[in-house]
CSV table of N, CA, C and O in Angstrom, one decimal:
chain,number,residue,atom,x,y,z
A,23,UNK,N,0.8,-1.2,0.0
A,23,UNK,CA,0.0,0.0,0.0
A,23,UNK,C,0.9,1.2,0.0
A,23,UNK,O,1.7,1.4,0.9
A,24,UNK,N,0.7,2.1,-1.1
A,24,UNK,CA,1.8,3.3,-1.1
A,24,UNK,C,0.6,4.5,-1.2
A,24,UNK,O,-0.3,4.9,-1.9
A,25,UNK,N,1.2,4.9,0.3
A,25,UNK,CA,0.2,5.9,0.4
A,25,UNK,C,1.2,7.7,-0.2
A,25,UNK,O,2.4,8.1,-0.3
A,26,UNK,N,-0.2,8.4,-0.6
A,26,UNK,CA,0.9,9.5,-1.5
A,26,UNK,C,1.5,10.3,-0.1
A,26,UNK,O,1.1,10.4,1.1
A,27,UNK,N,2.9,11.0,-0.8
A,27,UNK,CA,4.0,11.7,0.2
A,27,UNK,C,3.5,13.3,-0.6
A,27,UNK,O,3.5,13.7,-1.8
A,28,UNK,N,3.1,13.8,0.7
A,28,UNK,CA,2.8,15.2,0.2
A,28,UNK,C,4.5,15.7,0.7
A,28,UNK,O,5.0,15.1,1.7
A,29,UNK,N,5.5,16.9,0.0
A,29,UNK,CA,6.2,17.7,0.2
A,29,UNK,C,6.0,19.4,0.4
A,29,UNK,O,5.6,20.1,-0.6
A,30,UNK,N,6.2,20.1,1.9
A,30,UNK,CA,5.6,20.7,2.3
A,30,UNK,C,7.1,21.7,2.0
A,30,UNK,O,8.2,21.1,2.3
A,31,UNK,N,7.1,23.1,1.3
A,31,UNK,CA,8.6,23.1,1.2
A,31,UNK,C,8.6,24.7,2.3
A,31,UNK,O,7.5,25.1,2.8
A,32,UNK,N,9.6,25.1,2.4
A,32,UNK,CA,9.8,26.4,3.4
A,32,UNK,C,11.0,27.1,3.2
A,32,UNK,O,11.9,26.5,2.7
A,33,UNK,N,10.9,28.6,3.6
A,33,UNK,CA,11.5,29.7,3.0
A,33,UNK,C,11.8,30.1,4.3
A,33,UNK,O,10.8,30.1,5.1
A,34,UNK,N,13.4,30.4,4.8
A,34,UNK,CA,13.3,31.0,6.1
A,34,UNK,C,14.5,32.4,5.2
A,34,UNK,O,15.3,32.4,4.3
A,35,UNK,N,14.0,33.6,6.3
A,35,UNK,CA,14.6,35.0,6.1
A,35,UNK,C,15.9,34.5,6.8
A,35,UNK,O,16.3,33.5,7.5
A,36,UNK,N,16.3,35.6,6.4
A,36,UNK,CA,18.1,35.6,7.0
A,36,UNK,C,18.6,35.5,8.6
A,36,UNK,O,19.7,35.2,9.1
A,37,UNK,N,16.9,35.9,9.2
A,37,UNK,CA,17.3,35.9,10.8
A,37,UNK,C,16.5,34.6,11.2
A,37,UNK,O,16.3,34.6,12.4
A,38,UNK,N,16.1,33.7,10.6
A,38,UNK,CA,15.4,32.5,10.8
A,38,UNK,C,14.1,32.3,10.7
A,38,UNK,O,13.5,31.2,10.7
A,39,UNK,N,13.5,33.9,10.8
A,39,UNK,CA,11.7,33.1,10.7
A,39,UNK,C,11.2,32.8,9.4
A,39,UNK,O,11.9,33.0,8.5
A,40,UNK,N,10.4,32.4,9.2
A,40,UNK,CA,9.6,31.5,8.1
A,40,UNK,C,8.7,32.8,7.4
A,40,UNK,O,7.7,33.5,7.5
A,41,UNK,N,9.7,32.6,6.5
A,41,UNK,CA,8.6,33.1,5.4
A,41,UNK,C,7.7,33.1,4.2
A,41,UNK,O,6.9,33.9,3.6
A,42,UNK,N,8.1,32.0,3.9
A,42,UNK,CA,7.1,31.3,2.6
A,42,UNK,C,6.9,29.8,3.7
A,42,UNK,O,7.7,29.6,4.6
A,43,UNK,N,5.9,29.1,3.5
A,43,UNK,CA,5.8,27.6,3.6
A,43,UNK,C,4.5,27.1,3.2
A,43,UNK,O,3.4,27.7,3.5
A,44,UNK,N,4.5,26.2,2.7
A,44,UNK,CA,3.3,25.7,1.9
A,44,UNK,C,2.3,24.5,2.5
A,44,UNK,O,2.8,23.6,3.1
A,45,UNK,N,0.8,24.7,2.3
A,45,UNK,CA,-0.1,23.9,2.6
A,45,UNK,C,-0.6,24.8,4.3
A,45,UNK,O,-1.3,24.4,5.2
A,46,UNK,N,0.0,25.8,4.1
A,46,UNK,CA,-0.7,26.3,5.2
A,46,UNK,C,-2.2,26.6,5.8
A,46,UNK,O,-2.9,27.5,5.2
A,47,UNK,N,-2.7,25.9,6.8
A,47,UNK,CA,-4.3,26.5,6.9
A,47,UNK,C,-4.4,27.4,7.0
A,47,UNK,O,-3.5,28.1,7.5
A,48,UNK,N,-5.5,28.1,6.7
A,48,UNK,CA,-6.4,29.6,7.0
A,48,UNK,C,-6.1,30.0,8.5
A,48,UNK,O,-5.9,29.1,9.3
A,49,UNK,N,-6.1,31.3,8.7
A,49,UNK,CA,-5.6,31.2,10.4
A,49,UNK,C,-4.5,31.1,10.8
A,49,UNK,O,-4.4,31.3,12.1
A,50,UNK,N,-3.1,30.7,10.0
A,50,UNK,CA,-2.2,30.5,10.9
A,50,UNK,C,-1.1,31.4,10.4
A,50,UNK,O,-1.1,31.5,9.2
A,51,UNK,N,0.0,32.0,11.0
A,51,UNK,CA,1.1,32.7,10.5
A,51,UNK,C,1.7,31.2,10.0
A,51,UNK,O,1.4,30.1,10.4
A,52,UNK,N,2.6,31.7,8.9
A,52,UNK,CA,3.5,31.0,8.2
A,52,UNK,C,4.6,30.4,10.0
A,52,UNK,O,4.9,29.3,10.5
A,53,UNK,N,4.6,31.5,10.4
A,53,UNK,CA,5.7,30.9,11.4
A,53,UNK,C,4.9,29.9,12.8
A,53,UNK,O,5.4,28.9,13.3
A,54,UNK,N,3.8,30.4,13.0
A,54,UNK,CA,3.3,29.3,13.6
A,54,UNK,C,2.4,27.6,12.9
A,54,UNK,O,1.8,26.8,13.5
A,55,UNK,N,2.6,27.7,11.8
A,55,UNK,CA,2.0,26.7,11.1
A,55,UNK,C,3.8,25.8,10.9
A,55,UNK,O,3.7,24.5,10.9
A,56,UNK,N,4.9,26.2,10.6
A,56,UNK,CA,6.2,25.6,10.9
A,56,UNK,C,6.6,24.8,12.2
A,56,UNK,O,7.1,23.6,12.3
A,57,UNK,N,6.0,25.7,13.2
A,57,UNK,CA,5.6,25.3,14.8
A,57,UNK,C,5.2,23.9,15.0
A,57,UNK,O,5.9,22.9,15.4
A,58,UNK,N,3.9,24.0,14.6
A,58,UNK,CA,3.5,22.9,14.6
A,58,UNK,C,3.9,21.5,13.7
A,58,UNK,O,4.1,20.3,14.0
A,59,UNK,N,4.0,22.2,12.4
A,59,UNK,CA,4.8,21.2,11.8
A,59,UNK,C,6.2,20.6,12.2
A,59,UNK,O,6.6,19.4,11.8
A,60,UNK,N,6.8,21.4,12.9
A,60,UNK,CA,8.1,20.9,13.5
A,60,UNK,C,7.6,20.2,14.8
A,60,UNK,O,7.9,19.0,15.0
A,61,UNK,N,6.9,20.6,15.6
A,61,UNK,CA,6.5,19.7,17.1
A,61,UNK,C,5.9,18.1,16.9
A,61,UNK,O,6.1,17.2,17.6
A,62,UNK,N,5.2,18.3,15.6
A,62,UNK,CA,4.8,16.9,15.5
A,62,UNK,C,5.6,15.9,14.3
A,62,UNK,O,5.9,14.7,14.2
A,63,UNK,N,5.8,16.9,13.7
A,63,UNK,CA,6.7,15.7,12.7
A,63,UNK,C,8.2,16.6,12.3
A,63,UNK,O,8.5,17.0,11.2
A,64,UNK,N,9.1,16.9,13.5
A,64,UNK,CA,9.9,17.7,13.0
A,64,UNK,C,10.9,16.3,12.7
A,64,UNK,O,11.9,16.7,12.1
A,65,UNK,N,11.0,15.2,12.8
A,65,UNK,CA,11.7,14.2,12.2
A,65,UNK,C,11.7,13.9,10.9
A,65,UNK,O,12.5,13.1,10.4
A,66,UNK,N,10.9,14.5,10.4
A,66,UNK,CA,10.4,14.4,8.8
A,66,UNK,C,10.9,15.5,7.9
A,66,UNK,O,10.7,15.3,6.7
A,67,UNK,N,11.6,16.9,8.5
A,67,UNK,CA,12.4,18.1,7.7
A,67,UNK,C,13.9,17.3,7.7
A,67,UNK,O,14.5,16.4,8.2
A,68,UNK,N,14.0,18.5,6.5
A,68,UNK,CA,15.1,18.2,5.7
A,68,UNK,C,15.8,19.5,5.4
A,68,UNK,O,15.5,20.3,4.6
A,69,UNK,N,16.6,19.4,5.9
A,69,UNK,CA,17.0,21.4,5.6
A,69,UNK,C,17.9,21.7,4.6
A,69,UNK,O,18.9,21.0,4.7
A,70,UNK,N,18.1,22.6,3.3
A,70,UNK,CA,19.0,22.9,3.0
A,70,UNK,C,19.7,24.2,2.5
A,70,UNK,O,19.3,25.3,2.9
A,71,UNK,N,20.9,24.1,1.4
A,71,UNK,CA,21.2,25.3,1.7
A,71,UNK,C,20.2,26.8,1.4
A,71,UNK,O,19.3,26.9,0.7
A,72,UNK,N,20.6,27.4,1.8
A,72,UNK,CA,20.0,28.9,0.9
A,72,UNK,C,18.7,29.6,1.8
A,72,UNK,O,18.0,30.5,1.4
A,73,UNK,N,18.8,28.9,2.8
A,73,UNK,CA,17.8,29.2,4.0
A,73,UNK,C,16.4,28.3,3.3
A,73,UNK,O,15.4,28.9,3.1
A,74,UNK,N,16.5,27.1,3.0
A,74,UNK,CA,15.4,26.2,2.5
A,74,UNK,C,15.3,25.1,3.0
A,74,UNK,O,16.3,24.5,3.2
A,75,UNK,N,14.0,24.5,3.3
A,75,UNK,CA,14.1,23.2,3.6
A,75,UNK,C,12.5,22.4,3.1
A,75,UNK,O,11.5,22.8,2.5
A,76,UNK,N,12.6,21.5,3.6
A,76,UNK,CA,11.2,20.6,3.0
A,76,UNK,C,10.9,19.4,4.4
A,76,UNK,O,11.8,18.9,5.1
A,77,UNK,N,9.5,19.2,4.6
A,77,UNK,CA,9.3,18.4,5.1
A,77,UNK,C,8.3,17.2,4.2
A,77,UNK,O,7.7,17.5,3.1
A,78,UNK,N,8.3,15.8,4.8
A,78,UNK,CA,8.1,15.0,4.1
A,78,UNK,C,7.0,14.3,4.8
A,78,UNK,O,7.3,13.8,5.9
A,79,UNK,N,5.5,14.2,4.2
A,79,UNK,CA,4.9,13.5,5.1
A,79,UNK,C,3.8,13.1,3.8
A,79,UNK,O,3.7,13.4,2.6
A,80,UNK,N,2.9,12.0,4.8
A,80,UNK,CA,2.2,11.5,4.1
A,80,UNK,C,0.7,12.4,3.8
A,80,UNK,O,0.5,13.4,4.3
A,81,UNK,N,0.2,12.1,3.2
A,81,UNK,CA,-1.3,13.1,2.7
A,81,UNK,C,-2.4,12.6,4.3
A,81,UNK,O,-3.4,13.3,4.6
A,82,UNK,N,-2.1,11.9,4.8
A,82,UNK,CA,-2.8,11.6,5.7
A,82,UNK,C,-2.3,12.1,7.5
A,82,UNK,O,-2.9,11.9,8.5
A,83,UNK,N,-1.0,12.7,7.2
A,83,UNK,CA,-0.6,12.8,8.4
A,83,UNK,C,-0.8,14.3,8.3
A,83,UNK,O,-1.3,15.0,9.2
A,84,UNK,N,-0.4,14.9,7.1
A,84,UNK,CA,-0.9,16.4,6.9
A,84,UNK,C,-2.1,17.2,6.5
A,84,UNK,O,-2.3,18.4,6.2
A,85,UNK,N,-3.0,15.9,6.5
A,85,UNK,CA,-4.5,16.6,6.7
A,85,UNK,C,-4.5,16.4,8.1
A,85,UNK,O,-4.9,17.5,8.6
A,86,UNK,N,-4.2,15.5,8.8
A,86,UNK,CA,-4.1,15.6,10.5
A,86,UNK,C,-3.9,17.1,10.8
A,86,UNK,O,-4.8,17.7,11.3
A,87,UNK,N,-2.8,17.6,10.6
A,87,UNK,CA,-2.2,18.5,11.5
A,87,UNK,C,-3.2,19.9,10.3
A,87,UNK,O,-3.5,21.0,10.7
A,88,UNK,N,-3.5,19.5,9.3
A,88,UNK,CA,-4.2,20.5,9.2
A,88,UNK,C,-5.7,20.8,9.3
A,88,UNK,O,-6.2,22.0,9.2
A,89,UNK,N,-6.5,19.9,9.7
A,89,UNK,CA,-7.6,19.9,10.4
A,89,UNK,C,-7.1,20.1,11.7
A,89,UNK,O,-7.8,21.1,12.1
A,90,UNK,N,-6.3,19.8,12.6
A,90,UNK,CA,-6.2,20.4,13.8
A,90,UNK,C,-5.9,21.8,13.9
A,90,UNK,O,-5.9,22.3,15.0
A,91,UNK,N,-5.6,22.5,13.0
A,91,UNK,CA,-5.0,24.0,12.7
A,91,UNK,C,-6.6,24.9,12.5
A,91,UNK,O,-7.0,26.0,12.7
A,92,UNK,N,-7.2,23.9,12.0
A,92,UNK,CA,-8.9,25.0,11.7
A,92,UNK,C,-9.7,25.0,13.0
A,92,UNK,O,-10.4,25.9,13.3
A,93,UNK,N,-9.5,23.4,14.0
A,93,UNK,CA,-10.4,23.4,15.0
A,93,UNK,C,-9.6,24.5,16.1
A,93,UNK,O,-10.2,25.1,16.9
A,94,UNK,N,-8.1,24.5,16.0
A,94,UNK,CA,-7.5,25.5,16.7
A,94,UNK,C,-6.3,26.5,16.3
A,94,UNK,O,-5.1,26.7,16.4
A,95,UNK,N,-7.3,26.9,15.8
A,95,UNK,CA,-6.7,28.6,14.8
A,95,UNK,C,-6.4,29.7,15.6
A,95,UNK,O,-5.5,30.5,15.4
A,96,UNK,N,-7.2,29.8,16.5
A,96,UNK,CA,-6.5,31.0,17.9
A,96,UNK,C,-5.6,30.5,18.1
A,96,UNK,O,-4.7,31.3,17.9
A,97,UNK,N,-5.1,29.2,18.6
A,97,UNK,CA,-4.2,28.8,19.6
A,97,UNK,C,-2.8,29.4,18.6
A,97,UNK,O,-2.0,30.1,19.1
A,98,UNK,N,-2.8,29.1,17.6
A,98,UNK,CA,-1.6,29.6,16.8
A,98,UNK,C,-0.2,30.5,17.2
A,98,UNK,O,1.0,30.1,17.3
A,99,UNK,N,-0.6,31.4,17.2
A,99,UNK,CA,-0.3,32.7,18.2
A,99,UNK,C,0.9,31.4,19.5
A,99,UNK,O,2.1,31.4,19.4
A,100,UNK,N,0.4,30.9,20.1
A,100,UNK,CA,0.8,30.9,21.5
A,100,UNK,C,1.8,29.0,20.9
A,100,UNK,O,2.5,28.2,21.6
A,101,UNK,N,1.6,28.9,19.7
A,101,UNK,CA,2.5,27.9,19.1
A,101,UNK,C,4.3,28.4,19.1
A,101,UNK,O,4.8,29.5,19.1
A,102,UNK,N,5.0,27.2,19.0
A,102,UNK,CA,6.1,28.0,19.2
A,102,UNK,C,6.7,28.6,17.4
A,102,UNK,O,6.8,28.2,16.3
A,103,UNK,N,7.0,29.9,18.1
A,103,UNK,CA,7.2,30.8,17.1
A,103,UNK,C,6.4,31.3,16.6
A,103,UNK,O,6.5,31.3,15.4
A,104,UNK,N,5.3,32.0,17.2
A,104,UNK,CA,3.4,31.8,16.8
A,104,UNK,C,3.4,33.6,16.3
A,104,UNK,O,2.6,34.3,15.6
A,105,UNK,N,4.6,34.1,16.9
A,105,UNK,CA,4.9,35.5,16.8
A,105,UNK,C,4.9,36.3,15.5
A,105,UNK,O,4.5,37.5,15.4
A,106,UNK,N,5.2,35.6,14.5
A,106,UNK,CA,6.1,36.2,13.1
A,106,UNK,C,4.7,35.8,12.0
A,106,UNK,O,4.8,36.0,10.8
């Protein structure tokens, strides 16, 4: 069973915060939607040069974390890095 691998890719600025990253829900700063993406699957990034990196997950682990991002869209803010 080959379930599909969504690639989620990210842009960080020169001083580290997130500024492009993709598949983001409604509601969330780019930098706290990275947050969460790193808290639950930060074993699945891949960093590289040029301030870029990609995380690797399945289409089912990243509708997880993005249905949890709509049921808690305030909380964002108080995610880590929820600031930017």
């Amino acid at each position: 069973m080959n379930e599909e691998v969504v690639v989620i890719h990210v842009r960080f600025a020169n001083d580290g915060t997130v500024r492009e990253i993709g598949e983001r829900p409604t509601g969330l700063t780019a930098q706290a939607w990275f947050g969460r993406l790193w808290k639950k699957a930060g074993d699945k990034f891949q960093a590289f040069a040029g301030g870029r990196g990609i995380f690797r997950l399945s289409r089912g682990e990243m509708e997880e974390l993005q249905d949890h991002g709509k049921e808690s869209a305030s909380e964002g803010a108080v995610e880590k890095g929820g600031e930017g």
